[in-house]
PDB file of C-alpha atoms in Angstrom:
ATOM      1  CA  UNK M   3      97.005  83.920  89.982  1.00  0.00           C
ATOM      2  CA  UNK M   4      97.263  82.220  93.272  1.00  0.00           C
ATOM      3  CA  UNK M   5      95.774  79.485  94.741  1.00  0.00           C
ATOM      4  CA  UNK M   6      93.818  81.133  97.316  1.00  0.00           C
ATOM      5  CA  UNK M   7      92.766  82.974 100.588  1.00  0.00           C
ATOM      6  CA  UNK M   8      92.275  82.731 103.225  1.00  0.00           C
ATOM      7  CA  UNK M   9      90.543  81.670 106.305  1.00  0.00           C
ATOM      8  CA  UNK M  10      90.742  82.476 109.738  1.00  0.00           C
ATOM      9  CA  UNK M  11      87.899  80.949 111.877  1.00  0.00           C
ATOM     10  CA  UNK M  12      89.316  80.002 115.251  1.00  0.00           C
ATOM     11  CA  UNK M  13      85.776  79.337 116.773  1.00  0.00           C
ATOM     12  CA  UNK M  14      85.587  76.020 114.267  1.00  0.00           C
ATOM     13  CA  UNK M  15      89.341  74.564 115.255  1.00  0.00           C
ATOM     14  CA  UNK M  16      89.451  70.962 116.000  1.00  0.00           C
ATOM     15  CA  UNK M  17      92.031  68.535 115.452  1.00  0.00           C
ATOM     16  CA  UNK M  18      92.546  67.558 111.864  1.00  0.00           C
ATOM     17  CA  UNK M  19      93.040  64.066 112.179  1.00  0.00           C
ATOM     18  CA  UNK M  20      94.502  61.565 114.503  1.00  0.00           C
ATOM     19  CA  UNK M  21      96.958  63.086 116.939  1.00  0.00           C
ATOM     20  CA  UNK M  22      97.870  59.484 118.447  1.00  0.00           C
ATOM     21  CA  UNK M  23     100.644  57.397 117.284  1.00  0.00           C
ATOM     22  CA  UNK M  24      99.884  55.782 114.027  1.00  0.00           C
ATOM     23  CA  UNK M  25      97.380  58.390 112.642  1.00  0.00           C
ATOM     24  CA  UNK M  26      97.254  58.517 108.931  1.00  0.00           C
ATOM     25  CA  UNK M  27      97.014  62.578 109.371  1.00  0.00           C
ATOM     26  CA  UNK M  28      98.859  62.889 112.710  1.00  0.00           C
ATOM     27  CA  UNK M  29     101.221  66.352 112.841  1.00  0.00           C
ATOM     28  CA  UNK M  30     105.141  65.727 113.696  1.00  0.00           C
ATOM     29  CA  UNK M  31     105.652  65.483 117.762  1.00  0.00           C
ATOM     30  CA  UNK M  32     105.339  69.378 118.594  1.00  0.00           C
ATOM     31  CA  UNK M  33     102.337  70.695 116.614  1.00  0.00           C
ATOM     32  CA  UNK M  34      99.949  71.322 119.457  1.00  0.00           C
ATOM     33  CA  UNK M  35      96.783  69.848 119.010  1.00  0.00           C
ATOM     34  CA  UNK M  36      94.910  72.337 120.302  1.00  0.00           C
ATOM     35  CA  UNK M  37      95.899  74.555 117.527  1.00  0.00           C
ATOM     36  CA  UNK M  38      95.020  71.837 114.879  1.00  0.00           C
ATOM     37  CA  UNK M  39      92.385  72.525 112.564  1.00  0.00           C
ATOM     38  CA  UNK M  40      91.308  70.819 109.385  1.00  0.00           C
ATOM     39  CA  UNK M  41      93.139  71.785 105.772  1.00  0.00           C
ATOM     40  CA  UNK M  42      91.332  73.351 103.032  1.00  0.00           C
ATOM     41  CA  UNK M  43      90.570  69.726 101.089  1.00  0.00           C
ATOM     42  CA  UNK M  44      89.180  67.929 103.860  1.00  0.00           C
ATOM     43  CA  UNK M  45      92.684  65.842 103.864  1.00  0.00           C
ATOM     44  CA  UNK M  46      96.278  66.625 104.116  1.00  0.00           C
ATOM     45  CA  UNK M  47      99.517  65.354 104.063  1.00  0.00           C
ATOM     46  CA  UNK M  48     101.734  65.888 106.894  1.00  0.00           C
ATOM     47  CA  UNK M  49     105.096  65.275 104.887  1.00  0.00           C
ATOM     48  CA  UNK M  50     104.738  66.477 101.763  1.00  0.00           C
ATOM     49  CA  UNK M  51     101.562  68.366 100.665  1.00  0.00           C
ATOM     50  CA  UNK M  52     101.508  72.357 100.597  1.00  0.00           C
ATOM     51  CA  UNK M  53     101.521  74.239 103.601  1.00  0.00           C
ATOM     52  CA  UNK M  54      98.245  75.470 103.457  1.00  0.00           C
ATOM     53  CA  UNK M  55      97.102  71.962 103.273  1.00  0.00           C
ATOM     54  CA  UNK M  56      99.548  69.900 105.347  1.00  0.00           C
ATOM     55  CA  UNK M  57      97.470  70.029 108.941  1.00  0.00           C
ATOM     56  CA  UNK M  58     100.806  71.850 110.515  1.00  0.00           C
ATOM     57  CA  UNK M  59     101.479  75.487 111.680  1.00  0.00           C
ATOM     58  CA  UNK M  60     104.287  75.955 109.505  1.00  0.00           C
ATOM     59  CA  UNK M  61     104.658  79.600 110.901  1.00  0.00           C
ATOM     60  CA  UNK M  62     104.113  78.754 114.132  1.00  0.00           C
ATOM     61  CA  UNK M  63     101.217  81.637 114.748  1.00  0.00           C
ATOM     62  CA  UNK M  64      98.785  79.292 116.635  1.00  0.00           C
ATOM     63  CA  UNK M  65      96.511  78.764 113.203  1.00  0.00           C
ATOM     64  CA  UNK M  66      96.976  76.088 110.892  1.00  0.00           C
ATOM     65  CA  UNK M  67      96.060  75.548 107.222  1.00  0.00           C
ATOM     66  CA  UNK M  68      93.006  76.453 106.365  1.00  0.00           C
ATOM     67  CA  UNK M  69      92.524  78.615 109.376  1.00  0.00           C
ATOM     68  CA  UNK M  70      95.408  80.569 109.268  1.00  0.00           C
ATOM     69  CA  UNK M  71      95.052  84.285 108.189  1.00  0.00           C
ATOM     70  CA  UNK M  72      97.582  84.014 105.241  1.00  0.00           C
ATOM     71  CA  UNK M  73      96.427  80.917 103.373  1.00  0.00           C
ATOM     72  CA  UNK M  74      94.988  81.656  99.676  1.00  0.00           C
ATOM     73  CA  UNK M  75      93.631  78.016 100.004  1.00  0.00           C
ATOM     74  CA  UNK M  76      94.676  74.493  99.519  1.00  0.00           C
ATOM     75  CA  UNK M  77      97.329  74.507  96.946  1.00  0.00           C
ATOM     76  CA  UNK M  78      98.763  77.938  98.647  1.00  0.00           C
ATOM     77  CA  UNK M  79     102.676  76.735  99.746  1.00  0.00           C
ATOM     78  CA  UNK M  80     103.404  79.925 101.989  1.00  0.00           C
ATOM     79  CA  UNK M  81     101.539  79.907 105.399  1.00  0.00           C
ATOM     80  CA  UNK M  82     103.705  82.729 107.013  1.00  0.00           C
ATOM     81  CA  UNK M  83     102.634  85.616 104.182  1.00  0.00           C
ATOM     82  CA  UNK M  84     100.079  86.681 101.832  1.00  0.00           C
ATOM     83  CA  UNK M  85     102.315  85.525  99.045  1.00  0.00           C
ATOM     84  CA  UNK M  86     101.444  82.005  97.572  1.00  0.00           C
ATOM     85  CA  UNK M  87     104.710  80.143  97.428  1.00  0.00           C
ATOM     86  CA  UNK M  88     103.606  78.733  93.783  1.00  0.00           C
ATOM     87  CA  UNK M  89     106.584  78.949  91.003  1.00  0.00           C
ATOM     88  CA  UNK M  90     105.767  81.425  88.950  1.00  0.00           C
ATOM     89  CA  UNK M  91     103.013  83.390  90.702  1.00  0.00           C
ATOM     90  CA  UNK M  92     103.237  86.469  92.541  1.00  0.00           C
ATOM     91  CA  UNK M  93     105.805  88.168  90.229  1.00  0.00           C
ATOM     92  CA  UNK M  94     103.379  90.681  87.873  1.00  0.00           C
ATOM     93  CA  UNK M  95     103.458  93.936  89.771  1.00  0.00           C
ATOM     94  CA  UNK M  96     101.020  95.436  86.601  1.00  0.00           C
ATOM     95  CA  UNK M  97      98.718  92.836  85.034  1.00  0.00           C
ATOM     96  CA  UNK M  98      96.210  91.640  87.205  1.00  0.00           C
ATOM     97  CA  UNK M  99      94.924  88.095  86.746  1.00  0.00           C
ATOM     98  CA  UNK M 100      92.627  85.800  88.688  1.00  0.00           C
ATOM     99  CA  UNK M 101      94.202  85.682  92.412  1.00  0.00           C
ATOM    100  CA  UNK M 102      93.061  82.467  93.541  1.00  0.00           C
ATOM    101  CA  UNK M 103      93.350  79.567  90.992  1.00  0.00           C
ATOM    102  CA  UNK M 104      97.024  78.578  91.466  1.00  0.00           C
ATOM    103  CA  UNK M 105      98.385  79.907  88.503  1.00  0.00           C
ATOM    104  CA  UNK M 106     100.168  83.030  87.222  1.00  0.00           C
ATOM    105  CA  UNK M 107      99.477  84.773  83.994  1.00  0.00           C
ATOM    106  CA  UNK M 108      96.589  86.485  82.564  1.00  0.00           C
ATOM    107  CA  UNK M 109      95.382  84.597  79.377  1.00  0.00           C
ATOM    108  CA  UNK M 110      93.432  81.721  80.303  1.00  0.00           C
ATOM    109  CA  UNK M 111      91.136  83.020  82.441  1.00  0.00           C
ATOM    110  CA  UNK M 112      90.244  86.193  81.180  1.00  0.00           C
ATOM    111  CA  UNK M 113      90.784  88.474  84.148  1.00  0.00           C
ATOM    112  CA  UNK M 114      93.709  90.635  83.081  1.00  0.00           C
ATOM    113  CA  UNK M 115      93.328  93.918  84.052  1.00  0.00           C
ATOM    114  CA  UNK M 116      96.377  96.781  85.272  1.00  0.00           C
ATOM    115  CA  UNK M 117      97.259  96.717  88.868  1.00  0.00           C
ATOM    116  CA  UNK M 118      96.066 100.669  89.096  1.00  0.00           C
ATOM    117  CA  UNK M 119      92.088  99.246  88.767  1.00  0.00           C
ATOM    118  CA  UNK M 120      92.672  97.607  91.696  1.00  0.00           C
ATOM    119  CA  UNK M 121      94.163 100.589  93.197  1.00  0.00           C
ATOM    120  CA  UNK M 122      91.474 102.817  92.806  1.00  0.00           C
ATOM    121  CA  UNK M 123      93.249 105.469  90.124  1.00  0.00           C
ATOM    122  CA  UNK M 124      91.325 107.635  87.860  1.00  0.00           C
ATOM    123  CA  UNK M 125      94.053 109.399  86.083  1.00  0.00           C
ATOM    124  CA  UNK M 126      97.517 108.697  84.753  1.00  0.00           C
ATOM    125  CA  UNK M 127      99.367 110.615  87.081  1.00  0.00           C
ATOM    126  CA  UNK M 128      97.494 109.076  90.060  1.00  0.00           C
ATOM    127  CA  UNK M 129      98.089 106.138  89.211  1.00  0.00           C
ATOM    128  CA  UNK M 130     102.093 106.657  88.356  1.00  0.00           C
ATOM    129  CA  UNK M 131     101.979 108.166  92.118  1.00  0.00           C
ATOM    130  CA  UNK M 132     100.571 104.579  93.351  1.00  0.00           C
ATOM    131  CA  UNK M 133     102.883 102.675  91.634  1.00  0.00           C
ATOM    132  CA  UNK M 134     105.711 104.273  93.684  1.00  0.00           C
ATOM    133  CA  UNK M 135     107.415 101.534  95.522  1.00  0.00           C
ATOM    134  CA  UNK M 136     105.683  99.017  93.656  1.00  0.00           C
ATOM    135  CA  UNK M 137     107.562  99.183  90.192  1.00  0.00           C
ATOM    136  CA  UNK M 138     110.762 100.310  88.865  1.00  0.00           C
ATOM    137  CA  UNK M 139     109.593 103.323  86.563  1.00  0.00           C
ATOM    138  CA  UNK M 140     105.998 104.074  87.670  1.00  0.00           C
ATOM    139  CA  UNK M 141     105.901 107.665  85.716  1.00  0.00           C
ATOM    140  CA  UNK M 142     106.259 104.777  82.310  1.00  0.00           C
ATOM    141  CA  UNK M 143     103.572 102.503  83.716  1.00  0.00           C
ATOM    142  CA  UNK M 144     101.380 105.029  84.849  1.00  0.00           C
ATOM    143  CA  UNK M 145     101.267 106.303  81.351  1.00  0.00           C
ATOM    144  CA  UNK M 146     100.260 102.643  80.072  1.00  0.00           C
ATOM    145  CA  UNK M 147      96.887 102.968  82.203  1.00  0.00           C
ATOM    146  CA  UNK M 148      93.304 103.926  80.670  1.00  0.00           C
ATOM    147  CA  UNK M 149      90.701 103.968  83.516  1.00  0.00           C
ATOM    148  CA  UNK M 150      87.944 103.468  80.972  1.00  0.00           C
ATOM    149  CA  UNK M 151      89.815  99.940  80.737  1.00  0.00           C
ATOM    150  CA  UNK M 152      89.109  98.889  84.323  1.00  0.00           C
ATOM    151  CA  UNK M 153      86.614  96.471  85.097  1.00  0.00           C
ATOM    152  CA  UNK M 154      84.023  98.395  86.982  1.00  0.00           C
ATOM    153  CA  UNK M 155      83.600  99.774  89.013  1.00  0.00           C
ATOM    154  CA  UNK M 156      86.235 102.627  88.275  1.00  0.00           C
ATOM    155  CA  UNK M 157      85.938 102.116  84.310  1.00  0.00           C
ATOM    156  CA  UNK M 158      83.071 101.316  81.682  1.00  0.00           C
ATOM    157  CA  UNK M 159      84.312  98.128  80.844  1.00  0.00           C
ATOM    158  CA  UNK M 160      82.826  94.724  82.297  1.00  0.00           C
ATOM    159  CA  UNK M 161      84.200  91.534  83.500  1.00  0.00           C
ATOM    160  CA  UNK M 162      84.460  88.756  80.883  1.00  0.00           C
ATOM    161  CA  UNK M 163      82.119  85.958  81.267  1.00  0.00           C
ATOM    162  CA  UNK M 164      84.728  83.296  81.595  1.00  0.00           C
ATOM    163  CA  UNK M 165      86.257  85.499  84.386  1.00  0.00           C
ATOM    164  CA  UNK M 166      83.439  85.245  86.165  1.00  0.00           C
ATOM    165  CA  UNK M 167      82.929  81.741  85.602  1.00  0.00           C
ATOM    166  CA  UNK M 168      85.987  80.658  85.894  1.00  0.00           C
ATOM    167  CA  UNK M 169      87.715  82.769  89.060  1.00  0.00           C
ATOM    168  CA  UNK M 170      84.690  84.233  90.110  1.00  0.00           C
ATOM    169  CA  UNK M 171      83.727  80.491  92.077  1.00  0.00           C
ATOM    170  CA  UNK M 172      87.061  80.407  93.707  1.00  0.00           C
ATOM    171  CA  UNK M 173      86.987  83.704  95.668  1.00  0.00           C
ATOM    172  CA  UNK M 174      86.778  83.230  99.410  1.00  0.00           C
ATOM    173  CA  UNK M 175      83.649  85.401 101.159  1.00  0.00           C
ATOM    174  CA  UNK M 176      85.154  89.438 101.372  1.00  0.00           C
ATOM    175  CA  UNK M 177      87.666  89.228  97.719  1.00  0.00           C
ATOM    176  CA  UNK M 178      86.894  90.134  94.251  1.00  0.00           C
ATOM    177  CA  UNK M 179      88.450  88.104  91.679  1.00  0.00           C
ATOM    178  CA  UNK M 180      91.918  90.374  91.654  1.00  0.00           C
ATOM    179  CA  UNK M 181      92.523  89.456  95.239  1.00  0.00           C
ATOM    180  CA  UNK M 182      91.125  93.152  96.941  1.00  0.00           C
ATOM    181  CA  UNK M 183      90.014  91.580 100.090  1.00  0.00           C
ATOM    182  CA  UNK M 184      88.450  93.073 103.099  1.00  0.00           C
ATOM    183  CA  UNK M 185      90.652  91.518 105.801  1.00  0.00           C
ATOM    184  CA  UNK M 186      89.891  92.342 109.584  1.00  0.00           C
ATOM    185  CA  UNK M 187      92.984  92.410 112.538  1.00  0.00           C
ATOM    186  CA  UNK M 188      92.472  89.798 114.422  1.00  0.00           C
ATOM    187  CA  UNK M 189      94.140  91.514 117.368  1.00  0.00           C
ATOM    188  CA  UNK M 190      91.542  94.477 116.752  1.00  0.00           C
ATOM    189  CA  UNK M 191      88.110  93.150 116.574  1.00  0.00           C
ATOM    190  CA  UNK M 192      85.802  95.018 113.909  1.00  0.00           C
ATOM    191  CA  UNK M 193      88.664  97.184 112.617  1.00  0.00           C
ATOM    192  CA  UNK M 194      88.739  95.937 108.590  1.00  0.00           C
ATOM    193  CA  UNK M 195      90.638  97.003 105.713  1.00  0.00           C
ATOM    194  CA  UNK M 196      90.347  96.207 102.050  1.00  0.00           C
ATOM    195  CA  UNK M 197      93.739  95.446 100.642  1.00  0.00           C
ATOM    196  CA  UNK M 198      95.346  94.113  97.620  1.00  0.00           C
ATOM    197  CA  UNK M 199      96.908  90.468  98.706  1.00  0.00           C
ATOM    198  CA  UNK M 200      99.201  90.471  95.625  1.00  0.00           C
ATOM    199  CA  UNK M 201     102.612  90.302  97.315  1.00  0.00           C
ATOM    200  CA  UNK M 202     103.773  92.774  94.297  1.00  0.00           C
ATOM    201  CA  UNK M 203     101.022  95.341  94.898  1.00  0.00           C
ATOM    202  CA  UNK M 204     101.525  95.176  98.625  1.00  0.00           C
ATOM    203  CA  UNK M 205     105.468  93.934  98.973  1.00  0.00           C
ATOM    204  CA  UNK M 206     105.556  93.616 102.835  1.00  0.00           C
ATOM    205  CA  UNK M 207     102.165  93.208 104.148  1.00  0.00           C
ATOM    206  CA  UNK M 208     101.226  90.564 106.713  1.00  0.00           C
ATOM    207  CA  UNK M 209      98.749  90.413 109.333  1.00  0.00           C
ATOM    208  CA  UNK M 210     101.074  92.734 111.538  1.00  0.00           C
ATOM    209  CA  UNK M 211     100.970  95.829 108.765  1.00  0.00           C
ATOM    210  CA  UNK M 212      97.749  95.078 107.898  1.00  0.00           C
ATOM    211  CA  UNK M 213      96.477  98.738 109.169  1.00  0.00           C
ATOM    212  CA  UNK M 214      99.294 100.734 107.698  1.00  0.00           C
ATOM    213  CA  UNK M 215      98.139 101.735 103.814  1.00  0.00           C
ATOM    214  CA  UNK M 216     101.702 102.245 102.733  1.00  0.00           C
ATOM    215  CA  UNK M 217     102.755  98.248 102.930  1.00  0.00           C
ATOM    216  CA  UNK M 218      99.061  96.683 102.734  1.00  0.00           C
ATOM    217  CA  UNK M 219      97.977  98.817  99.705  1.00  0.00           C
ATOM    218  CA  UNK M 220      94.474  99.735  99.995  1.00  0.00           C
ATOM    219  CA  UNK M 221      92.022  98.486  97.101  1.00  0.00           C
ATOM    220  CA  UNK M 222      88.916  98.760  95.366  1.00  0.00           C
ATOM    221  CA  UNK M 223      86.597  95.866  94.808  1.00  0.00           C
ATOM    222  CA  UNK M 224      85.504  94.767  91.658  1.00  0.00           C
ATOM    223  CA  UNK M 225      81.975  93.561  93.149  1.00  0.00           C
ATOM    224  CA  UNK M 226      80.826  91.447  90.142  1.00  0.00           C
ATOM    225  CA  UNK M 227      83.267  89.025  90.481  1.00  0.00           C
ATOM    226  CA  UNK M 228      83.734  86.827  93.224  1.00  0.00           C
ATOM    227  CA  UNK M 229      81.713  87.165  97.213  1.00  0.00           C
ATOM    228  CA  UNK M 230      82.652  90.888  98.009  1.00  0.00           C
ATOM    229  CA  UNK M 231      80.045  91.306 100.727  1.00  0.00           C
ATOM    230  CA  UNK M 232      81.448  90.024 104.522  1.00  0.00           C
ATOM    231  CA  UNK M 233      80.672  91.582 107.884  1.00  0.00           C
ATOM    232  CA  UNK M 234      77.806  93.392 108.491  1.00  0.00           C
ATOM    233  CA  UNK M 235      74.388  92.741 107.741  1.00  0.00           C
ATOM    234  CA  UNK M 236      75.534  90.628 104.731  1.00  0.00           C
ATOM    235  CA  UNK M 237      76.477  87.997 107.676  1.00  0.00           C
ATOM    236  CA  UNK M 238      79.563  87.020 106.045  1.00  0.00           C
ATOM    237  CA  UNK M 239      82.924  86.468 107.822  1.00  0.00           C
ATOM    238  CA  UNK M 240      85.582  88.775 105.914  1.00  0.00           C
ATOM    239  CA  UNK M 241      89.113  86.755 106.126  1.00  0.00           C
ATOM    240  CA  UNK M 242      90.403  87.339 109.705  1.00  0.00           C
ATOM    241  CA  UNK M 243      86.780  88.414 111.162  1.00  0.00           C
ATOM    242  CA  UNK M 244      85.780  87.443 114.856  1.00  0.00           C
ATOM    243  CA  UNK M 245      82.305  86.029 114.222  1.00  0.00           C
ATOM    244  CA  UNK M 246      81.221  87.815 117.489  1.00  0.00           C
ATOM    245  CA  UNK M 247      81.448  90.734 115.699  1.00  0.00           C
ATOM    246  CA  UNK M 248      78.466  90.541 113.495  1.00  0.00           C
ATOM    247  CA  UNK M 249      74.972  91.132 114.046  1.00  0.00           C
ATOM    248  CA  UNK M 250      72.904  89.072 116.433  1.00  0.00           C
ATOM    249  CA  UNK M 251      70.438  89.597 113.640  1.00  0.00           C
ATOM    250  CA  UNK M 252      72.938  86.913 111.880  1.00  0.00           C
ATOM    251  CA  UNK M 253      72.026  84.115 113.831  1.00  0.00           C
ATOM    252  CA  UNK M 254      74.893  81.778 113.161  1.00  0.00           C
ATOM    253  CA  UNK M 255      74.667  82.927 108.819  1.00  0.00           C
ATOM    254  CA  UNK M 256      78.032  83.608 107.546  1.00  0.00           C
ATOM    255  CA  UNK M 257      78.225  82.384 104.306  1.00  0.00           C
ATOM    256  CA  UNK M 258      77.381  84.250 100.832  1.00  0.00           C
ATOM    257  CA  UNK M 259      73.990  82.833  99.640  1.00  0.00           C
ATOM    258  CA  UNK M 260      74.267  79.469  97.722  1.00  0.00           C
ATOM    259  CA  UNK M 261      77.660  78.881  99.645  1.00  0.00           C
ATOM    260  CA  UNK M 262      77.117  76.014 102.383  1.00  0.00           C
ATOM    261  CA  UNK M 263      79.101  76.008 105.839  1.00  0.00           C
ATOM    262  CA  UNK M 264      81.701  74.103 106.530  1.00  0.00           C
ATOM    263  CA  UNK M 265      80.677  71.739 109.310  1.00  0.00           C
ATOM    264  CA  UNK M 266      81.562  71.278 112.841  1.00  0.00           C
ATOM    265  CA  UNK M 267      84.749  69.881 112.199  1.00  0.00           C
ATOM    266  CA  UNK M 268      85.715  72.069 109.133  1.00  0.00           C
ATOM    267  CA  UNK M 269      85.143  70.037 106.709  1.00  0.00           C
ATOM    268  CA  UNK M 270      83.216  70.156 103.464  1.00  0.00           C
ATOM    269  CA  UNK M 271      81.835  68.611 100.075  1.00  0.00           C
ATOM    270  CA  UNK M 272      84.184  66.940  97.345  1.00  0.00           C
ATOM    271  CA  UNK M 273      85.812  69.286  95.397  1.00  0.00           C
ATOM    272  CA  UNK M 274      85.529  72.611  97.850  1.00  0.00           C
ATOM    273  CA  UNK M 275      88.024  73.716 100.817  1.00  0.00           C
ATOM    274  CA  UNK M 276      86.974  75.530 103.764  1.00  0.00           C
ATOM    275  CA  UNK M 277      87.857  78.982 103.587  1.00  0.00           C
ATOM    276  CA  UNK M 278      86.765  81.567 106.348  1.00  0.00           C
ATOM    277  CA  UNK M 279      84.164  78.569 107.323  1.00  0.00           C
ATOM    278  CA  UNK M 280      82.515  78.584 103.785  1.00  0.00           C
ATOM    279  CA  UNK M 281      82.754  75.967 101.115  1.00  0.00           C
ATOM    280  CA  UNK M 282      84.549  76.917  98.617  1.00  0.00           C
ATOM    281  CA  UNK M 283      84.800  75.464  94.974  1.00  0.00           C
ATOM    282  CA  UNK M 284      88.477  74.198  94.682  1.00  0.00           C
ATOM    283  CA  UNK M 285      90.548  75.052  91.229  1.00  0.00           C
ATOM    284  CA  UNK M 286      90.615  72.065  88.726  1.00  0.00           C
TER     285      UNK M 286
END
């Protein structure tokens, strides 16, 4: 369901192409190039590409593309939320799909799965109560939920294999494959929250309401699908995370194992985007 996460790694920001007149990737006169940093596909295009992926701060918060908060990843066309901006996506307050390939709909990736696993409800009428705000008749939906459905950890069933194949490689470091992220306030160092990004689980939520639960609905991870572990010993940057905040046991690591770095400059292998300074395997 969305083209994906997320990335907010200050400490790596360098210009993302030429600033001087003439510069195949040079911002429009006013994007300050101390701000710049690389897009998620190594290249952008000022004029017409995505926001996410356009080397501008198209909300004007100091971070650009790939290293702004609210970017999914490269095909991700709303910089100033945690909404996507794709046609189409977003709009499923109940079924559950992959969150970060760029496209809506759960059937051809296997990850369906109600909203109210991602919640964290064991029962019918908890999970009614959760969908307050969220849907139009939650006592109806609430009574469509089975917990035993739920991918686990809250139910006995398991995540498909082409789930994991196919979303589970697109997750930035700190999501599942539903989009429960842990996501840390960057204006509180170490204070982190796991939160649904779906803009219909969590209408309202933005880096600014990230620690009230009632807008930035609090989640639980599925943690067989996707690169749950960030912050901590796991030395993993969760979206949003000041890397002076882990361990000096770390020693620079911040990437899940197998996952390379992106490199000085932000920029990484064919086919992967730099998300929250990892390489991350971009949707085909």
């Amino acid at each position: 369901m969305a083209a994906p996460l997320i990335v907010a790694l200050a400490a790596l920001a360098v210009a993302c192409g030429s600033h001087g007149s003439g510069g195949p990737d040079a911002p429009p006169a006013g994007d300050a190039a101390t701000a710049d940093a690389p897009p998620f596909t190594g290249t952008c295009d000022p004029t017409s590409g995505p926001q996410c992926s356009n080397c501008r701060d198209d909300d004007d918060d100091g971070k650009i593309d790939g290293f702004d908060l609210q970017c999914t990843g490269p095909r991700d066309n709303d910089e100033s939320s945690f909404a996507t901006g794709i046609p189409g996506d977003n709009i499923d307050a109940i079924n559950q799909d992959c969150f970060f390939d760029g496209n809506s709909g759960g059937g051809n990736d296997g990850c369906n799965q109600h909203v109210c696993c991602l919640l964290g409800a064991m029962t019918k009428d908890e999970c009614a109560t959760k969908l307050t705000g969220i849907v139009n008749n939650p006592r109806q939906e609430g009574n469509k939920y089975n917990v035993a459905e739920c991918f686990a950890p809250l139910g006995a069933a398991t995540v498909p294999p082409q789930c994991m194949q196919v979303c589970g490689p697109l997750t930035p470091p700190g999501c599942d494959c539903f989009g429960c992220c842990t996501v840390c306030d960057p204006a509180s160092p170490g204070t982190c929250y796991d939160i649904a990004l779906n803009p219909t689980t969590s209408p309202g939520c933005s880096t600014e309401t990230l620690g009230d639960p009632a807008i930035c609905k609090r989640c639980t991870k599925v943690p067989s699908c996707g690169n749950t572990q960030c912050g901590g010993d796991s030395c993993v940057l969760c979206p949003g995370q000041d890397p002076s905040t882990l361990p000096a046991s770390c020693s620079g690591a911040m990437c899940p194992t197998g996952v390379p770095a992106c490199d000085a400059g932000g920029q990484c292998p064919e086919g992967t985007y730099c998300s929250t300074g990892c390489c991350i395997e971009a949707a085909g």
